């Protein structure tokens, strides 16, 4: 069980370290658009759409990395007052009540959004029609990575409960 959790952590750590620096590409596109507005008085036809899509993809793909490093929103004030056993039980309960329905919805609706977009050849509006389905596909990839990281967290919580019981 611990090997599975470590493998998931390694996957999300590596993926996060690859994806994190790609925010520089978004920054370069924004700088290009700003420079174009400054020097020509008009924005590019594609930069704003690309910026929105790349930032959305970056944000979604970094969610599992954030979950792995406990950089997500959590109410620690009360949780820290509990014993390790109660913290693990609360974590399991929280994932069961809140995470399972969320991830099911994200996976099922994300897949539907992606398939509909892909089958219709959905693009952005304007002169430059940028395909939208890759970004909608990122929803599914991000959901799978988040699900895997949640499995690692649940494995650790179960191990904590077993250690406390022994």
Coordinates of C-alpha atoms in Angstrom, one line a residue:
X1 CA 0.0 0.0 0.0
X2 CA 2.8 2.4 0.9
X3 CA 4.5 1.7 -2.4
X4 CA 1.3 2.7 -4.3
X5 CA 1.1 5.9 -2.4
X6 CA 4.8 6.7 -3.1
X7 CA 4.4 5.9 -6.8
X8 CA 1.4 8.3 -7.0
X9 CA 3.4 11.0 -5.1
X10 CA 6.3 10.5 -7.5
X11 CA 4.0 10.7 -10.6
X12 CA 2.3 13.9 -9.4
X13 CA 5.6 15.4 -8.2
X14 CA 7.3 14.8 -11.5
X15 CA 4.3 16.0 -13.5
X16 CA 4.0 19.1 -11.3
X17 CA 7.7 20.0 -11.8
X18 CA 7.3 19.6 -15.5
X19 CA 4.1 21.7 -15.8
X20 CA 4.9 24.5 -13.2
X21 CA 7.6 26.2 -15.3
X22 CA 5.2 26.3 -18.3
X23 CA 3.6 29.4 -16.8
X24 CA 6.5 31.2 -18.4
X25 CA 4.9 30.5 -21.8
X26 CA 1.6 32.1 -20.6
X27 CA 3.7 35.1 -19.4
X28 CA 5.4 35.4 -22.8
X29 CA 2.1 35.3 -24.7
X30 CA 0.8 38.0 -22.4
X31 CA 3.9 40.1 -22.9
X32 CA 3.6 39.7 -26.6
X33 CA 0.0 40.9 -26.5
X34 CA 0.9 43.9 -24.4
X35 CA 3.8 44.8 -26.7
X36 CA 1.6 44.5 -29.7
X37 CA -1.0 46.8 -28.1
X38 CA 1.6 49.3 -27.1
X39 CA 3.4 49.5 -30.5
X40 CA 0.5 48.9 -32.9
X41 CA -2.4 50.1 -30.9
X42 CA -4.3 46.8 -31.4
X43 CA -4.2 43.4 -29.7
X44 CA -3.4 40.2 -31.5
X45 CA -6.3 38.1 -32.7
X46 CA -5.2 35.0 -30.8
X47 CA -3.2 35.9 -27.7
X48 CA -6.1 36.5 -25.4
X49 CA -7.8 33.2 -26.2
X50 CA -4.5 31.3 -25.9
X51 CA -3.7 33.0 -22.6
X52 CA -7.1 32.0 -21.1
X53 CA -6.8 28.4 -22.3
X54 CA -3.1 27.9 -21.2
X55 CA -3.7 29.4 -17.8
X56 CA -6.8 27.3 -17.3
X57 CA -4.9 24.2 -18.3
X58 CA -1.9 25.1 -16.1
X59 CA -4.2 25.7 -13.1
X60 CA -6.0 22.4 -13.5
X61 CA -2.9 20.4 -14.1
X62 CA -1.2 21.8 -11.0
X63 CA -4.2 20.9 -8.7
X64 CA -2.9 17.4 -8.0
X65 CA 0.6 18.8 -7.3
X66 CA -1.0 21.2 -4.8
X67 CA -3.0 18.4 -3.2
X68 CA 0.2 16.4 -2.9
X69 CA 2.0 19.3 -1.0
X70 CA -1.1 20.1 1.1
X71 CA -1.4 23.5 -0.5
X72 CA -5.1 23.2 -0.9
X73 CA -7.8 24.9 1.2
X74 CA -8.4 23.1 4.4
X75 CA -9.7 24.0 7.9
X76 CA -6.7 23.2 10.0
X77 CA -7.7 25.2 13.1
X78 CA -9.9 22.5 14.6
X79 CA -8.2 19.5 13.0
X80 CA -4.9 20.3 14.7
X81 CA -6.6 20.0 18.1
X82 CA -7.5 16.4 17.4
X83 CA -5.4 13.3 17.9
X84 CA -3.6 11.7 14.9
X85 CA -6.2 8.9 14.8
X86 CA -9.1 11.4 14.8
X87 CA -7.4 13.5 12.1
X88 CA -7.0 10.4 9.9
X89 CA -10.7 9.4 10.5
X90 CA -11.8 13.0 9.7
X91 CA -9.7 12.9 6.6
X92 CA -11.3 9.6 5.4
X93 CA -14.8 10.9 6.2
X94 CA -14.1 14.2 4.4
X95 CA -12.9 12.4 1.3
X96 CA -15.8 10.1 1.3
X97 CA -18.5 12.8 1.8
X98 CA -17.0 15.6 -0.3
X99 CA -14.3 14.3 -2.6
X100 CA -16.0 11.2 -4.1
X101 CA -19.1 13.1 -5.5
X102 CA -16.9 15.9 -6.7
X103 CA -14.4 13.7 -8.5
X104 CA -17.2 11.6 -10.0
X105 CA -18.9 14.8 -11.3
X106 CA -15.6 16.1 -12.6
X107 CA -14.7 12.9 -14.4
X108 CA -18.1 12.2 -15.9
X109 CA -18.9 15.8 -16.9
X110 CA -15.4 16.5 -18.0
X111 CA -15.4 13.5 -20.3
X112 CA -18.8 14.6 -21.7
X113 CA -17.5 18.1 -22.3
X114 CA -14.4 16.8 -24.0
X115 CA -16.2 14.3 -26.2
X116 CA -18.9 16.9 -27.3
X117 CA -16.2 19.4 -28.1
X118 CA -14.0 16.9 -29.9
X119 CA -16.9 15.5 -32.0
X120 CA -18.1 19.0 -33.0
X121 CA -14.7 20.3 -33.7
X122 CA -15.4 23.2 -31.3
X123 CA -13.2 26.3 -31.7
X124 CA -12.9 29.8 -30.3
X125 CA -14.7 32.6 -32.1
X126 CA -12.9 35.2 -34.2
X127 CA -10.5 35.2 -37.1
X128 CA -8.2 32.6 -35.6
X129 CA -10.2 29.6 -34.6
X130 CA -8.3 27.8 -31.9
X131 CA -9.5 24.3 -31.0
X132 CA -11.1 24.1 -27.6
X133 CA -11.2 20.3 -27.1
X134 CA -7.5 20.0 -25.9
X135 CA -8.3 22.3 -22.9
X136 CA -11.5 20.3 -22.2
X137 CA -9.4 17.1 -22.3
X138 CA -7.2 18.6 -19.6
X139 CA -10.2 18.5 -17.3
X140 CA -10.2 14.7 -17.5
X141 CA -6.4 14.4 -17.2
X142 CA -6.5 16.7 -14.1
X143 CA -9.3 14.8 -12.6
X144 CA -7.4 11.5 -12.9
X145 CA -4.3 13.0 -11.4
X146 CA -6.3 14.5 -8.5
X147 CA -8.1 11.1 -8.0
X148 CA -4.7 9.3 -7.9
X149 CA -3.4 11.8 -5.3
X150 CA -6.6 11.4 -3.2
X151 CA -6.0 7.6 -3.3
X152 CA -2.5 8.2 -1.9
X153 CA -3.9 10.4 0.9
X154 CA -6.6 7.9 1.8
X155 CA -3.9 5.1 1.9
X156 CA -1.9 7.2 4.3
X157 CA -5.0 7.9 6.5
X158 CA -5.8 4.2 6.6
X159 CA -2.2 3.4 7.6
X160 CA -2.4 6.0 10.3
X161 CA -5.6 4.5 11.7
X162 CA -3.9 1.0 11.6
X163 CA -0.8 2.3 13.4
X164 CA -2.9 4.0 16.1
X165 CA -5.0 0.9 16.6
X166 CA -1.9 -1.4 17.0

